[in-house]
Amino acid sequence: MISLEASLSQIPQEDYPKHSRVHAIPFLSDEKRNFFIKREDELGFFTSGSKIRKWRTLIPALIQERVETAILIGSCQSNNVLGLTLLLKEKGIKPLPILLLPYDHPPQGNRLFIELSLGETKPIYLKRAEWSNVDVIAKSLQEKLADEGVKAAIIPEGSYMEDAFYGALTLALDILQNEKDHGIHFDHIFIDAGTGLQAAALILGLGFLNHKARVSVLLLHEDKERFKNELARWEAVLQKKAGIKKKLTLNFHTFFPKGQRGFKPLEGKRLKNIVHFASQTGVWTDPLYSGRLIQEAPLEAQEEGMQGNVLLVHTGGLSSLFGFQDALNS
Ligand SMILES: *Cc1c(COP(=O)(O)O)cnc(C)c1O
């Protein structure tokens, strides 16, 4: 069987950072469990977390396909749209976002920085009622550009695509590196899921590497059935790329938030917990992803009777905190 490194080395990659450290979180630990956190947030500022791993293979693919304009689909606070906008500018590819704008407030948070980074280009804003048509709108924009002789690619929400999946596989390899560096072994790994691409790549990467850790996936957007079906689809993609036939042994389970359900930023007491966690541990988390993981993972670990070393993957995205200054002030 060919190694994961060897499979990945066939794929063109940008040299974006891909090594993040882990450290202990005594604040969460007790006699049964030692908690650690993997600081993917330290991989960058506007370009951090699991996204920068995805982009390391997505950007070279766009360059190879000679894409001139990238149509970026996402919410107006999207980390994916903001980070990609910057990396595309660097490469001379024009970013053209189509954004969900549920409320007509003045721009703040990531939306402000998306608008400022675009310069002359204006994003296309869609209201909630129009959003179900976003794929059709993107497709017709792509066709219109093609008529004008411009090659355009459509990047779905969260870069949920094969060219980004390969970069996301680097997370599993980096966790092995962390284990080597610290001489420890993680029994459990927690990660949050928006589209679920990074979580799927983590589970499959660990399976490929015969790592025994059980991955617990906090589903924010997803339903369990869809996640399982998509995981099977990504497994087939990986097997084809790596030229293997054997089914991988995958060790994971999915769970929903026990506190606030759904894909909404944390509010009230739970937003306050983010501040408390930062003041106790020195680690800021965001109200959409990592801030939910640090609150939900200890509850799930207790419910599941987990023991040993538990790693929480901090998936980054801290620039979205700029959109919450008023709420944090009160
Ligand atoms: C996009 C994103 C996620 C979710 O990644 P998926 O691969 O879509 O599940 C998690 N955390 C942050 C900060 C993100 O920007």
Short mmCIF file of C-alpha atoms and ligand atoms in Angstrom, two decimals:
data_model
loop_
_atom_site.label_atom_id
_atom_site.label_comp_id
_atom_site.label_asym_id
_atom_site.label_seq_id
_atom_site.Cartn_x
_atom_site.Cartn_y
_atom_site.Cartn_z
CA MET A 1 0.00 0.00 0.00
CA ILE A 2 1.35 3.39 -0.92
CA SER A 3 1.77 5.92 1.88
CA LEU A 4 -0.43 8.97 2.41
CA GLU A 5 2.60 11.21 1.93
CA ALA A 6 3.39 9.55 -1.39
CA SER A 7 -0.21 9.92 -2.58
CA LEU A 8 -0.22 13.58 -1.60
CA SER A 9 3.14 14.26 -3.19
CA GLN A 10 1.65 13.54 -6.65
CA ILE A 11 -0.64 16.53 -6.18
CA PRO A 12 0.58 20.11 -6.78
CA GLN A 13 0.55 22.13 -3.55
CA GLU A 14 1.24 25.68 -2.48
CA ASP A 15 3.71 26.05 0.38
CA TYR A 16 1.16 27.43 2.86
CA PRO A 17 1.82 26.56 6.52
CA LYS A 18 0.68 23.04 7.45
CA HIS A 19 2.26 22.40 10.83
CA SER A 20 0.43 23.59 13.93
CA ARG A 21 1.34 22.79 17.52
CA VAL A 22 -0.67 21.12 20.24
CA HIS A 23 -0.66 22.01 23.91
CA ALA A 24 -2.45 20.88 27.05
CA ILE A 25 -5.62 22.52 28.37
CA PRO A 26 -5.54 21.79 32.13
CA PHE A 27 -8.68 23.97 32.47
CA LEU A 28 -10.76 21.18 30.84
CA SER A 29 -8.89 18.16 32.18
CA ASP A 30 -9.80 15.91 35.13
CA GLU A 31 -8.67 12.53 36.50
CA LYS A 32 -10.25 10.64 33.57
CA ARG A 33 -9.25 12.82 30.63
CA ASN A 34 -6.32 15.01 29.59
CA PHE A 35 -7.45 17.61 27.11
CA PHE A 36 -5.16 19.07 24.45
CA ILE A 37 -5.83 21.59 21.71
CA LYS A 38 -4.40 21.70 18.19
CA ARG A 39 -3.81 25.31 17.26
CA GLU A 40 -4.87 25.46 13.62
CA ASP A 41 -5.78 29.07 14.38
CA GLU A 42 -2.04 29.80 14.51
CA LEU A 43 -1.58 28.82 10.85
CA GLY A 44 -2.57 32.32 9.77
CA PHE A 45 -4.88 35.24 10.46
CA PHE A 46 -7.38 35.78 7.62
CA THR A 47 -6.11 32.52 6.15
CA SER A 48 -6.15 30.03 9.01
CA GLY A 49 -7.51 26.80 10.30
CA SER A 50 -8.68 23.92 8.23
CA LYS A 51 -9.27 26.22 5.26
CA ILE A 52 -5.62 26.95 4.57
CA ARG A 53 -5.05 23.20 4.27
CA LYS A 54 -7.83 22.97 1.67
CA TRP A 55 -6.48 25.94 -0.29
CA ARG A 56 -2.97 24.47 -0.57
CA THR A 57 -4.26 22.09 -3.24
CA LEU A 58 -7.25 24.13 -4.48
CA ILE A 59 -5.21 27.16 -5.61
CA PRO A 60 -2.73 25.13 -7.72
CA ALA A 61 -5.66 23.32 -9.36
CA LEU A 62 -7.23 26.65 -10.36
CA ILE A 63 -3.90 27.84 -11.75
CA GLN A 64 -3.46 24.60 -13.69
CA GLU A 65 -6.94 24.99 -15.19
CA ARG A 66 -6.05 28.59 -16.18
CA VAL A 67 -9.01 29.99 -14.29
CA GLU A 68 -9.27 33.79 -14.59
CA THR A 69 -12.25 34.48 -12.33
CA ALA A 70 -13.32 32.46 -9.30
CA ILE A 71 -17.01 32.74 -8.35
CA LEU A 72 -17.03 32.29 -4.57
CA ILE A 73 -20.24 31.16 -2.89
CA GLY A 74 -20.73 31.72 0.83
CA SER A 75 -22.32 33.68 3.63
CA CYS A 76 -21.30 37.33 4.02
CA GLN A 77 -19.23 36.30 7.08
CA SER A 78 -17.57 33.38 5.32
CA ASN A 79 -13.98 32.58 6.33
CA ASN A 80 -13.66 30.67 3.07
CA VAL A 81 -14.61 33.63 0.88
CA LEU A 82 -12.39 36.08 2.78
CA GLY A 83 -9.28 33.89 2.81
CA LEU A 84 -9.68 32.74 -0.78
CA THR A 85 -10.23 36.33 -1.94
CA LEU A 86 -6.78 37.20 -0.59
CA LEU A 87 -4.95 34.14 -1.94
CA LEU A 88 -6.57 34.54 -5.38
CA LYS A 89 -5.54 38.22 -5.52
CA GLU A 90 -1.97 37.14 -4.82
CA LYS A 91 -2.13 34.88 -7.88
CA GLY A 92 -3.84 37.41 -10.17
CA ILE A 93 -7.11 35.45 -10.30
CA LYS A 94 -10.18 37.64 -9.88
CA PRO A 95 -12.43 36.74 -6.93
CA LEU A 96 -16.14 37.33 -7.53
CA PRO A 97 -18.19 36.50 -4.43
CA ILE A 98 -21.90 35.69 -4.36
CA LEU A 99 -22.86 36.18 -0.73
CA LEU A 100 -25.85 35.46 1.45
CA LEU A 101 -26.80 38.71 3.21
CA PRO A 102 -29.64 37.97 5.63
CA TYR A 103 -29.77 41.46 7.23
CA ASP A 104 -28.90 44.81 5.76
CA HIS A 105 -26.62 46.06 8.58
CA PRO A 106 -23.52 48.14 7.83
CA PRO A 107 -20.62 45.83 6.87
CA GLN A 108 -18.68 44.41 9.80
CA GLY A 109 -16.56 41.39 10.65
CA ASN A 110 -15.44 39.28 7.69
CA ARG A 111 -17.93 40.98 5.37
CA LEU A 112 -16.19 44.34 5.87
CA PHE A 113 -12.80 42.80 5.05
CA ILE A 114 -14.18 40.93 2.04
CA GLU A 115 -15.56 44.19 0.62
CA LEU A 116 -12.38 46.13 1.34
CA SER A 117 -10.16 43.39 -0.15
CA LEU A 118 -12.18 43.30 -3.39
CA GLY A 119 -11.36 46.90 -4.34
CA GLU A 120 -13.43 47.88 -7.39
CA THR A 121 -15.33 44.59 -7.58
CA LYS A 122 -18.63 44.47 -5.71
CA PRO A 123 -19.92 41.19 -4.32
CA ILE A 124 -23.33 40.00 -5.49
CA TYR A 125 -25.61 39.91 -2.46
CA LEU A 126 -28.58 37.56 -2.22
CA LYS A 127 -31.37 37.65 0.36
CA ARG A 128 -32.36 34.51 2.26
CA ALA A 129 -35.32 33.91 -0.11
CA GLU A 130 -33.04 33.98 -3.19
CA TRP A 131 -30.37 31.78 -1.64
CA SER A 132 -31.91 28.47 -2.69
CA ASN A 133 -31.17 29.59 -6.27
CA VAL A 134 -27.51 30.39 -5.67
CA ASP A 135 -26.19 27.49 -7.74
CA VAL A 136 -28.30 28.48 -10.74
CA ILE A 137 -27.23 32.12 -10.41
CA ALA A 138 -23.55 31.12 -10.18
CA LYS A 139 -23.88 28.84 -13.20
CA SER A 140 -25.48 31.53 -15.35
CA LEU A 141 -22.80 34.01 -14.28
CA GLN A 142 -20.16 31.47 -15.30
CA GLU A 143 -21.84 31.05 -18.71
CA LYS A 144 -22.09 34.81 -19.19
CA LEU A 145 -18.37 35.14 -18.46
CA ALA A 146 -17.59 32.28 -20.87
CA ASP A 147 -19.47 34.20 -23.60
CA GLU A 148 -17.17 37.14 -22.87
CA GLY A 149 -14.17 34.84 -23.22
CA VAL A 150 -13.42 34.65 -19.48
CA LYS A 151 -12.71 31.27 -17.91
CA ALA A 152 -14.52 31.15 -14.57
CA ALA A 153 -14.69 28.45 -11.90
CA ILE A 154 -17.37 28.10 -9.24
CA ILE A 155 -16.12 27.49 -5.69
CA PRO A 156 -18.93 26.13 -3.51
CA GLU A 157 -19.45 27.04 0.16
CA GLY A 158 -16.52 25.97 2.32
CA SER A 159 -14.51 24.91 -0.78
CA TYR A 160 -16.41 21.62 -0.68
CA MET A 161 -14.63 20.04 -3.66
CA GLU A 162 -12.13 17.38 -4.59
CA ASP A 163 -9.28 19.81 -5.26
CA ALA A 164 -9.59 21.00 -1.64
CA PHE A 165 -10.03 17.53 -0.13
CA TYR A 166 -6.41 16.54 -0.81
CA GLY A 167 -5.03 19.52 1.09
CA ALA A 168 -7.37 18.73 4.00
CA LEU A 169 -5.72 15.29 4.29
CA THR A 170 -2.56 16.97 5.63
CA LEU A 171 -4.27 17.41 9.03
CA ALA A 172 -4.04 13.70 9.86
CA LEU A 173 -0.35 13.64 8.99
CA ASP A 174 0.32 16.69 11.13
CA ILE A 175 -1.40 15.12 14.15
CA LEU A 176 0.97 12.15 13.81
CA GLN A 177 3.84 14.64 13.83
CA ASN A 178 2.46 16.22 17.03
CA GLU A 179 2.32 12.79 18.67
CA LYS A 180 5.91 12.11 17.72
CA ASP A 181 7.09 15.53 18.91
CA HIS A 182 5.44 15.12 22.32
CA GLY A 183 5.77 11.37 22.74
CA ILE A 184 2.03 11.05 23.37
CA HIS A 185 -0.86 9.23 21.78
CA PHE A 186 -4.32 10.70 21.32
CA ASP A 187 -7.19 8.34 22.15
CA HIS A 188 -9.90 10.75 21.02
CA ILE A 189 -9.96 13.63 18.56
CA PHE A 190 -12.79 16.18 18.38
CA ILE A 191 -13.47 18.36 15.35
CA ASP A 192 -16.36 20.59 14.29
CA ALA A 193 -18.05 20.23 10.90
CA GLY A 194 -19.62 22.86 8.67
CA THR A 195 -19.70 21.17 5.29
CA GLY A 196 -17.89 18.23 6.92
CA LEU A 197 -15.06 18.12 4.39
CA GLN A 198 -12.24 18.65 6.89
CA ALA A 199 -13.76 16.16 9.32
CA ALA A 200 -14.15 13.55 6.57
CA ALA A 201 -10.55 14.08 5.45
CA LEU A 202 -9.35 13.69 9.04
CA ILE A 203 -11.24 10.42 9.57
CA LEU A 204 -10.04 9.01 6.24
CA GLY A 205 -6.47 10.21 6.73
CA LEU A 206 -6.27 8.55 10.15
CA GLY A 207 -7.86 5.40 8.71
CA PHE A 208 -5.28 5.36 5.92
CA LEU A 209 -2.51 5.76 8.51
CA ASN A 210 -3.96 2.99 10.71
CA HIS A 211 -4.29 5.41 13.59
CA LYS A 212 -6.56 4.09 16.33
CA ALA A 213 -7.95 7.38 17.69
CA ARG A 214 -11.72 7.73 17.65
CA VAL A 215 -12.84 10.93 15.91
CA SER A 216 -15.88 12.72 17.34
CA VAL A 217 -17.49 15.07 14.84
CA LEU A 218 -19.63 17.96 16.10
CA LEU A 219 -22.22 18.42 13.35
CA LEU A 220 -23.26 22.06 13.02
CA HIS A 221 -24.84 22.07 9.54
CA GLU A 222 -25.05 18.46 8.65
CA ASP A 223 -27.37 15.61 9.13
CA LYS A 224 -25.83 12.33 10.24
CA GLU A 225 -26.97 10.34 7.22
CA ARG A 226 -25.59 12.85 4.75
CA PHE A 227 -22.26 12.94 6.57
CA LYS A 228 -21.97 9.14 6.39
CA ASN A 229 -22.86 9.05 2.70
CA GLU A 230 -20.41 11.81 1.85
CA LEU A 231 -17.70 10.09 3.90
CA ALA A 232 -18.18 6.98 1.77
CA ARG A 233 -17.92 9.11 -1.37
CA TRP A 234 -14.67 10.74 -0.19
CA GLU A 235 -13.32 7.32 0.75
CA ALA A 236 -13.82 6.24 -2.85
CA VAL A 237 -12.03 9.39 -4.06
CA LEU A 238 -9.06 8.68 -1.78
CA GLN A 239 -8.86 5.01 -2.72
CA LYS A 240 -8.87 5.86 -6.41
CA LYS A 241 -6.16 8.50 -5.99
CA ALA A 242 -3.98 6.25 -3.83
CA GLY A 243 -4.65 3.19 -5.98
CA ILE A 244 -5.89 1.00 -3.12
CA LYS A 245 -8.79 -1.42 -3.07
CA LYS A 246 -8.98 -2.41 0.60
CA LYS A 247 -11.72 -0.78 2.64
CA LEU A 248 -10.27 1.47 5.34
CA THR A 249 -11.04 0.88 9.01
CA LEU A 250 -12.67 4.09 10.18
CA ASN A 251 -13.20 4.97 13.83
CA PHE A 252 -15.59 7.86 14.38
CA HIS A 253 -18.97 9.01 15.56
CA THR A 254 -21.02 12.15 15.00
CA PHE A 255 -22.98 14.22 17.51
CA PHE A 256 -25.06 17.39 17.65
CA PRO A 257 -24.64 20.30 20.05
CA LYS A 258 -26.36 19.66 23.36
CA GLY A 259 -26.70 23.38 24.00
CA GLN A 260 -27.73 25.62 21.13
CA ARG A 261 -28.59 23.62 17.98
CA GLY A 262 -28.21 24.75 14.38
CA PHE A 263 -25.70 26.87 12.51
CA LYS A 264 -26.01 30.09 14.47
CA PRO A 265 -23.36 32.02 16.38
CA LEU A 266 -23.33 31.53 20.13
CA GLU A 267 -25.29 34.02 22.18
CA GLY A 268 -25.72 35.07 25.80
CA LYS A 269 -24.20 32.76 28.40
CA ARG A 270 -22.46 30.66 25.75
CA LEU A 271 -20.84 33.69 24.18
CA LYS A 272 -19.71 34.67 27.67
CA ASN A 273 -18.13 31.21 28.05
CA ILE A 274 -15.88 32.02 25.09
CA VAL A 275 -14.56 35.05 26.96
CA HIS A 276 -14.13 33.02 30.15
CA PHE A 277 -12.26 30.29 28.26
CA ALA A 278 -9.94 32.87 26.68
CA SER A 279 -9.21 34.52 30.03
CA GLN A 280 -8.53 31.15 31.68
CA THR A 281 -6.50 29.48 28.95
CA GLY A 282 -5.18 32.24 26.67
CA VAL A 283 -7.00 30.69 23.71
CA TRP A 284 -9.65 32.64 21.81
CA THR A 285 -12.26 30.68 19.93
CA ASP A 286 -14.93 31.89 17.50
CA PRO A 287 -18.72 31.88 18.11
CA LEU A 288 -19.51 29.66 15.10
CA TYR A 289 -17.10 26.73 15.20
CA SER A 290 -14.30 26.40 17.76
CA GLY A 291 -16.21 28.23 20.50
CA ARG A 292 -18.90 25.61 20.18
CA LEU A 293 -16.41 22.74 20.12
CA ILE A 294 -14.71 23.73 23.39
CA GLN A 295 -18.12 23.80 25.09
CA GLU A 296 -19.64 20.71 23.52
CA ALA A 297 -16.64 18.35 23.48
CA PRO A 298 -16.22 18.07 27.29
CA LEU A 299 -19.96 17.28 27.65
CA GLU A 300 -19.80 14.64 24.92
CA ALA A 301 -16.60 13.16 26.37
CA GLN A 302 -18.29 12.78 29.73
CA GLU A 303 -21.47 11.31 28.26
CA GLU A 304 -19.46 8.80 26.21
CA GLY A 305 -17.26 7.91 29.21
CA MET A 306 -14.09 8.73 27.29
CA GLN A 307 -10.71 8.22 28.94
CA GLY A 308 -7.13 9.18 28.16
CA ASN A 309 -5.79 11.89 25.91
CA VAL A 310 -8.41 13.97 24.10
CA LEU A 311 -7.40 16.37 21.34
CA LEU A 312 -9.64 19.27 20.28
CA VAL A 313 -8.90 20.65 16.83
CA HIS A 314 -9.19 24.45 16.88
CA THR A 315 -10.25 25.07 13.29
CA GLY A 316 -9.39 28.80 13.31
CA GLY A 317 -11.65 31.52 11.91
CA LEU A 318 -10.95 34.11 14.60
CA SER A 319 -11.35 37.08 12.25
CA SER A 320 -15.13 36.56 12.49
CA LEU A 321 -14.84 37.84 16.10
CA PHE A 322 -14.70 41.39 14.68
CA GLY A 323 -18.37 40.97 13.84
CA PHE A 324 -19.20 40.34 17.52
CA GLN A 325 -17.64 43.34 19.23
CA ASP A 326 -20.98 44.86 20.26
CA ALA A 327 -22.20 41.58 21.72
CA LEU A 328 -18.88 41.05 23.53
CA ASN A 329 -19.00 44.60 24.94
CA SER A 330 -22.38 44.02 26.51
C1 LIG B 1 -14.99 26.30 7.28
C2 LIG B 1 -14.69 26.20 8.70
C3 LIG B 1 -14.98 25.03 9.42
C4 LIG B 1 -15.69 23.84 8.83
O1 LIG B 1 -14.96 23.16 7.87
P1 LIG B 1 -15.75 22.12 6.96
O2 LIG B 1 -14.69 21.41 6.20
O3 LIG B 1 -16.65 22.93 6.07
O4 LIG B 1 -16.55 21.24 7.85
C5 LIG B 1 -14.64 24.99 10.75
N1 LIG B 1 -14.06 26.03 11.36
C6 LIG B 1 -13.76 27.16 10.70
C7 LIG B 1 -13.14 28.28 11.44
C8 LIG B 1 -14.07 27.29 9.35
O5 LIG B 1 -13.79 28.44 8.72
#
